[in-house]
Short mmCIF file of C-alpha atoms and ligand atoms in Angstrom, two decimals:
data_model
loop_
_atom_site.label_atom_id
_atom_site.label_comp_id
_atom_site.label_asym_id
_atom_site.label_seq_id
_atom_site.Cartn_x
_atom_site.Cartn_y
_atom_site.Cartn_z
CA MET R 1 22.40 0.91 21.30
CA SER R 2 20.38 4.08 21.31
CA ILE R 3 18.83 3.75 17.82
CA LEU R 4 17.25 0.48 18.88
CA LYS R 5 15.95 1.97 22.10
CA ASN R 6 14.49 4.91 20.17
CA ALA R 7 12.79 2.49 17.78
CA ILE R 8 11.17 0.52 20.61
CA ASP R 9 10.16 3.72 22.44
CA SER R 10 8.66 5.18 19.30
CA ILE R 11 6.55 2.07 18.68
CA ALA R 12 5.42 2.03 22.33
CA LEU R 13 4.46 5.72 22.09
CA GLY R 14 2.52 5.09 18.90
CA LEU R 15 0.57 2.31 20.58
CA GLU R 16 -0.15 4.53 23.56
CA ASP R 17 -1.38 7.24 21.16
CA TYR R 18 -3.60 4.66 19.51
CA GLU R 19 -5.20 3.70 22.80
CA MET R 20 -5.74 7.34 23.75
CA SER R 21 -7.17 8.15 20.34
CA GLU R 22 -10.39 6.36 21.25
CA SER R 23 -11.34 9.41 23.29
CA ASP R 24 -9.11 11.97 21.61
CA ASN R 25 -8.82 11.55 17.88
CA ARG R 26 -6.06 14.15 17.61
CA ARG R 27 -3.78 11.37 18.82
CA ILE R 28 -4.38 9.41 15.61
CA ILE R 29 -1.84 11.43 13.66
CA SER R 30 0.86 11.05 16.29
CA SER R 31 0.06 7.35 16.55
CA THR R 32 0.65 6.74 12.84
CA ARG R 33 3.75 8.98 12.85
CA ASN R 34 5.33 7.28 15.85
CA ILE R 35 4.73 3.77 14.62
CA TYR R 36 6.07 4.55 11.16
CA ALA R 37 9.11 6.33 12.65
CA GLY R 38 9.69 3.31 14.91
CA ILE R 39 9.80 0.98 11.92
CA LEU R 40 12.28 3.18 10.05
CA LEU R 41 14.44 3.32 13.18
CA LEU R 42 14.46 -0.48 13.37
CA PHE R 43 15.68 -0.49 9.78
CA LYS R 44 18.35 2.11 10.54
CA TYR R 45 19.51 0.11 13.52
CA LYS R 46 20.09 -2.83 11.20
CA LEU R 47 22.11 -0.64 8.82
CA ALA R 48 24.09 0.85 11.70
CA SER R 49 24.92 -2.57 13.08
CA LEU R 50 26.18 -3.69 9.66
CA SER R 51 28.45 -0.66 9.29
CA ASP R 52 32.15 -1.17 9.96
CA GLU R 53 33.29 0.10 13.32
CA ASP R 54 35.53 2.94 12.12
CA THR R 55 33.20 4.23 9.38
CA ASP R 56 31.04 6.42 11.61
CA GLU R 57 27.95 4.31 10.84
CA ALA R 58 28.39 4.84 7.12
CA LEU R 59 25.39 2.75 6.13
CA ILE R 60 22.89 5.06 7.82
CA LYS R 61 24.48 8.29 6.63
CA GLU R 62 23.02 10.02 3.62
CA LYS R 63 26.53 11.10 2.62
CA VAL R 64 29.63 8.91 2.59
CA ASN R 65 33.13 9.93 1.61
CA PRO R 66 36.09 7.71 0.73
CA LYS R 67 39.18 7.91 2.90
CA ILE R 68 42.47 6.06 2.71
CA VAL R 69 43.33 4.24 5.93
CA ASP R 70 46.30 1.85 6.02
CA ASN R 71 46.48 1.87 2.23
CA LYS R 72 42.85 0.83 1.94
CA VAL R 73 39.85 2.86 0.84
CA LEU R 74 37.21 3.15 3.56
CA TRP R 75 33.80 4.76 3.04
CA ILE R 76 33.14 7.01 6.01
CA GLY R 77 29.81 8.51 6.99
CA LYS R 78 29.73 12.28 6.72
CA GLY R 79 27.57 14.76 8.62
CA LYS R 80 24.49 14.18 10.75
CA LYS R 81 21.90 13.57 8.05
CA THR R 82 20.74 9.97 8.02
CA VAL R 83 19.18 7.93 5.22
CA ASP R 84 15.56 8.49 4.21
CA TYR R 85 12.98 5.92 3.21
CA GLN R 86 14.19 5.59 -0.39
CA SER R 87 17.86 5.24 0.57
CA ILE R 88 17.02 2.63 3.21
CA LYS R 89 15.16 0.71 0.54
CA ASP R 90 18.07 0.98 -1.92
CA ARG R 91 20.64 -0.09 0.64
CA PHE R 92 18.53 -3.02 1.85
CA GLU R 93 18.12 -4.18 -1.72
CA SER R 94 21.81 -3.96 -2.39
CA LEU R 95 22.59 -5.78 0.89
CA GLY R 96 20.04 -8.50 0.15
CA ILE R 97 17.83 -7.63 3.14
CA THR R 98 14.23 -8.43 2.24
CA VAL R 99 11.29 -6.52 3.63
CA GLU R 100 7.70 -6.50 2.40
CA TRP R 101 7.88 -3.06 0.81
CA LYS R 102 4.27 -3.22 -0.34
CA ARG R 103 3.15 -3.36 3.28
CA ILE R 104 5.49 -0.52 4.25
CA ASN R 105 4.12 1.53 1.38
CA GLU R 106 0.61 0.99 2.66
CA ILE R 107 1.63 2.11 6.13
CA ASN R 108 3.39 5.15 4.73
CA ASN R 109 0.50 6.08 2.42
CA TYR R 110 -1.98 5.81 5.23
CA ARG R 111 0.19 7.93 7.51
CA ASN R 112 0.55 10.54 4.79
CA ASP R 113 -3.16 10.50 3.95
CA THR R 114 -4.26 10.94 7.57
CA GLU R 115 -2.25 14.14 7.64
CA HIS R 116 -3.48 15.49 4.32
CA TYR R 117 -6.63 13.95 2.92
CA PHE R 118 -8.92 12.16 5.32
CA SER R 119 -11.79 14.35 6.38
CA VAL R 120 -12.65 12.10 9.31
CA LEU R 121 -10.09 10.65 11.65
CA GLU R 122 -11.34 7.45 13.22
CA HIS R 123 -9.67 5.47 15.97
CA LYS R 124 -10.72 2.23 14.35
CA ALA R 125 -9.19 3.16 11.02
CA VAL R 126 -5.68 2.88 12.48
CA GLN R 127 -6.23 -0.83 13.20
CA GLY R 128 -5.26 -1.81 9.67
CA LEU R 129 -2.07 0.22 9.83
CA ILE R 130 -1.07 -1.27 13.18
CA SER R 131 -1.92 -4.73 11.97
CA ASN R 132 0.36 -4.27 8.95
CA SER R 133 3.04 -2.76 11.19
CA PHE R 134 2.81 -5.66 13.60
CA ILE R 135 3.73 -8.14 10.88
CA ILE R 136 6.61 -5.99 9.62
CA ILE R 137 7.98 -5.37 13.13
CA ARG R 138 7.63 -8.97 14.29
CA ASP R 139 9.25 -10.47 11.19
CA PHE R 140 12.03 -7.90 11.00
CA ILE R 141 13.03 -8.33 14.64
CA SER R 142 13.12 -12.10 14.44
CA GLU R 143 14.55 -12.52 10.94
CA GLN R 144 16.91 -9.56 10.61
CA LEU R 145 17.81 -8.72 14.19
CA GLN R 146 17.65 -12.34 15.36
CA GLN R 147 15.91 -11.38 18.56
CA ASP R 148 12.68 -12.39 20.19
CA PRO R 149 10.10 -9.68 19.30
CA LYS R 150 8.20 -10.12 22.53
CA ASP R 151 11.35 -9.68 24.65
CA LEU R 152 12.58 -6.72 22.64
CA LEU R 153 9.26 -4.82 22.49
CA GLY R 154 8.30 -5.63 26.07
CA ASP R 155 5.18 -7.45 27.25
CA GLU R 156 2.91 -4.42 27.11
CA SER R 157 3.60 -3.35 23.53
CA TRP R 158 3.60 -6.94 22.39
CA ALA R 159 0.22 -7.68 23.96
CA THR R 160 -1.30 -4.53 22.44
CA LEU R 161 0.04 -5.36 18.98
CA VAL R 162 -1.17 -8.94 19.10
CA GLU R 163 -4.59 -7.88 20.29
CA ILE R 164 -5.10 -5.15 17.68
CA ASN R 165 -3.91 -7.53 14.99
CA GLU R 166 -6.34 -10.25 16.04
CA VAL R 167 -9.32 -7.91 16.29
CA TYR R 168 -8.52 -6.38 12.93
CA GLU R 169 -7.98 -9.70 11.16
CA LYS R 170 -11.29 -10.99 12.48
CA GLU R 171 -13.21 -7.88 11.40
CA LYS R 172 -11.51 -7.81 8.01
CA GLU R 173 -12.49 -11.42 7.48
CA ASP R 174 -16.14 -10.65 8.27
CA CYS R 175 -16.08 -7.70 5.87
CA ASN R 176 -14.49 -9.76 3.12
CA SER R 177 -16.95 -12.61 3.41
CA SER R 178 -19.90 -10.23 3.03
CA ILE R 179 -18.38 -8.81 -0.18
CA GLU R 180 -17.47 -12.25 -1.50
CA THR R 181 -21.16 -13.25 -1.67
CA LEU R 182 -21.70 -10.57 -4.33
CA THR R 183 -21.37 -11.27 -8.04
CA PHE R 184 -18.58 -9.36 -9.80
CA PHE R 185 -17.73 -9.00 -13.48
CA SER R 186 -14.33 -10.52 -12.70
CA GLU R 187 -12.15 -11.83 -9.90
CA THR R 188 -9.80 -8.85 -10.20
CA ILE R 189 -12.65 -6.45 -9.58
CA LEU R 190 -13.59 -8.41 -6.46
CA ASN R 191 -9.97 -8.27 -5.26
CA ALA R 192 -9.80 -4.54 -5.91
CA LEU R 193 -12.94 -4.02 -3.81
CA LEU R 194 -11.53 -6.22 -1.02
CA SER R 195 -8.47 -4.02 -0.79
CA TYR R 196 -10.33 -0.74 -1.12
CA SER R 197 -9.92 1.81 1.69
CA CYS R 198 -12.57 4.33 2.72
CA SER R 199 -11.90 7.72 1.13
CA GLN R 200 -13.21 9.48 4.26
CA CYS R 201 -11.15 7.80 6.98
CA GLY R 202 -8.76 5.37 5.30
CA SER R 203 -10.04 2.20 6.92
CA ASP R 204 -10.15 -0.88 4.72
CA LEU R 205 -12.92 -2.42 6.83
CA ILE R 206 -15.56 -2.12 4.10
CA TYR R 207 -18.54 -4.46 4.06
CA SER R 208 -21.87 -4.85 2.33
CA ASN R 209 -25.25 -5.27 4.00
CA GLN R 210 -26.60 -7.14 1.00
CA ARG R 211 -25.86 -10.73 0.14
CA ASP R 212 -25.84 -12.69 -3.10
CA ILE R 213 -26.76 -9.87 -5.47
CA ASP R 214 -24.91 -8.18 -8.31
CA ALA R 215 -22.10 -6.07 -6.90
CA THR R 216 -23.19 -3.19 -9.14
CA ASP R 217 -26.47 -3.01 -7.18
CA ALA R 218 -24.89 -3.32 -3.76
CA ASP R 219 -24.09 -0.68 -1.17
CA PHE R 220 -20.77 -0.63 0.63
CA VAL R 221 -20.33 0.61 4.18
CA CYS R 222 -17.21 1.64 6.11
CA LYS R 223 -17.17 -0.12 9.47
CA SER R 224 -14.98 2.57 10.93
CA CYS R 225 -16.81 5.82 10.03
CA ASP R 226 -20.14 4.49 8.64
CA ALA R 227 -19.67 6.22 5.27
CA GLU R 228 -21.88 4.56 2.64
CA TYR R 229 -20.95 4.08 -0.98
CA THR R 230 -22.55 2.65 -4.07
CA TYR R 231 -20.55 0.43 -6.40
CA GLN R 232 -20.35 3.32 -8.85
CA ASP R 233 -19.00 5.67 -6.16
CA ILE R 234 -15.92 3.60 -5.46
CA ILE R 235 -15.16 1.34 -8.41
CA GLN R 236 -13.01 3.84 -10.26
CA SER R 237 -10.66 4.57 -7.37
CA ALA R 238 -10.72 0.95 -6.17
CA ILE R 239 -9.34 -0.22 -9.53
CA ALA R 240 -6.90 2.68 -9.85
CA ASP R 241 -5.53 2.00 -6.34
CA TYR R 242 -5.34 -1.71 -7.02
CA PHE R 243 -3.20 -1.18 -10.10
CA GLN R 244 -1.26 1.83 -8.84
CA HIS R 245 2.12 0.07 -8.97
CA GLU R 246 1.58 -1.22 -12.51
CA ILE R 247 0.43 2.21 -13.65
CA TYR R 248 3.36 3.87 -11.90
CA ASP R 249 5.85 1.46 -13.51
CA ALA R 250 4.32 1.94 -16.95
CA GLN R 251 4.54 5.72 -16.58
CA LYS R 252 8.12 5.44 -15.38
CA ASP R 253 9.00 3.38 -18.46
CA GLY R 254 7.25 5.90 -20.70
CA ILE R 255 4.48 3.50 -21.69
CA ASP R 256 1.22 5.30 -22.45
CA ASP R 257 -1.01 2.26 -22.77
CA TYR R 258 -2.01 1.00 -19.35
CA ILE R 259 -3.72 -2.22 -18.42
CA VAL R 260 -6.61 -0.02 -17.34
CA THR R 261 -8.13 2.26 -19.91
CA ASP R 262 -11.33 4.15 -20.69
CA CYS R 263 -14.26 1.91 -21.59
CA PRO R 264 -15.29 2.51 -25.23
CA PHE R 265 -18.95 1.83 -24.30
CA CYS R 266 -19.55 3.82 -21.13
CA GLY R 267 -16.32 5.78 -20.53
CA GLY R 268 -15.83 3.93 -17.25
CA ILE R 269 -12.72 2.05 -16.16
CA TYR R 270 -11.89 -0.86 -18.47
CA LEU R 271 -9.60 -3.78 -17.56
CA TYR R 272 -7.67 -4.57 -20.70
CA GLU R 273 -6.13 -7.89 -19.64
CA GLU R 274 -9.48 -9.17 -18.44
CA LYS R 275 -11.36 -7.76 -21.41
CA VAL R 276 -14.08 -6.32 -19.24
CA CYS R 277 -15.33 -2.94 -18.12
CA ALA R 278 -15.50 -2.66 -14.33
CA GLU R 279 -18.47 -0.32 -14.63
CA CYS R 280 -20.79 -1.62 -17.38
CA GLY R 281 -19.41 -5.15 -17.68
CA ASP R 282 -19.15 -4.88 -21.47
CA SER R 283 -16.32 -6.41 -23.42
CA ALA R 284 -14.68 -4.75 -26.43
CA ASN R 285 -13.25 -6.40 -29.51
CA HIS R 286 -9.51 -6.82 -28.91
CA GLU R 287 -8.59 -7.72 -32.50
CA CYS R 288 -9.32 -5.46 -35.43
CA ASP R 289 -11.66 -7.22 -37.87
CA LEU R 290 -9.95 -5.60 -40.84
CA ASP R 291 -6.41 -6.85 -40.35
CA GLY R 292 -6.61 -9.12 -37.31
CA GLU R 293 -4.10 -6.94 -35.43
CA LYS R 294 -4.22 -6.80 -31.66
CA ILE R 295 -5.82 -3.52 -30.58
CA ALA R 296 -3.86 -1.51 -28.00
CA PRO R 297 -5.72 -0.33 -24.85
CA SER R 298 -6.04 3.26 -26.06
CA GLU R 299 -7.28 2.13 -29.51
CA LEU R 300 -10.28 0.11 -28.32
CA THR R 301 -13.64 1.07 -29.84
CA ASP R 302 -17.22 0.03 -29.32
CA GLY R 303 -17.21 -1.62 -32.77
CA ASN R 304 -15.26 -4.34 -34.54
CA PHE R 305 -12.28 -2.27 -35.63
CA CYS R 306 -9.38 -0.48 -34.04
CA SER R 307 -9.83 3.26 -33.73
CA TYR R 308 -7.55 3.90 -36.73
CA HIS R 309 -9.54 1.71 -39.11
CA ALA R 310 -12.85 2.79 -37.63
CA HIS R 311 -11.79 6.34 -38.46
CA ILE R 312 -10.77 5.49 -42.04
CA MET R 313 -14.01 3.56 -42.66
CA SER R 314 -16.11 6.42 -41.37
CA LYS R 315 -14.40 8.64 -43.99
CA ASP R 316 -15.15 6.15 -46.76
CA ASP R 317 -18.87 6.30 -46.05
ZN1 ZN I 1 -14.48 5.32 6.74
ZN1 ZN I 2 -18.10 0.36 -19.64
ZN1 ZN I 3 -7.31 -1.96 -37.51
#
């Protein structure tokens, strides 16, 4: 089937772009585009193969219209426009096809960011994306298409994917273990730093040259583009990125109080659930001393009362 062939070709092209990007970093953008497109095509192939024969591949068409055939209603694909990312996701969910969407999101975000935000494009920075893609592609082919990924992708693509994945995993492990020797205010802050990606090139291969000191005093270096950051440079965006799904969901549900809020002591980023500020390490009072009520994230103060009672008391003075 041609969708499947296009998927495999697109992935192979992306890998070729990746290899060429070592000497020509303009190929980075086409590498990320091709690999991402290849993954979506694999997904579309699955939808096409699940569509009934006489429905004109309804499951991959953005538009479907009902038609009566032999006294039965059939949903027929209409037009040329095929499903986009969101519709693929919706249809997979409704068909019970599981995919690690968090990983796909990361791939998609990186692809999008390389085209719009990263000031430096580094060959090495694509490793993480390919490594993520490798896992998605391998699992999807074997679990959903019931084929052998090595056979389907061909020896060359397979070998490249495996190699990039191994190199990346090894380097990521080295980076992580350097950061894990540092002392953090909380485990969540450590995890946020471990998943942080360089704002210059997008690589998540971030390490520290220092060992066994307070994280707030440490420097962080990007292995891909050599950008250097202090703890203070990156903590804010590291935490915001780490909680982006929770924040997005809260906003979607119209909730104003997030699990991250402004620190009442330093104005930095405060982790409400963990009762600690990621920047100054201070902890606010989470229960108002006046009435024992739990204080909402946006009502935290640097004293013993919620902001409402703190306000009233200041008037009484
Ligand atoms: Zn970088
Ligand atoms: Zn603070
Ligand atoms: Zn109160």
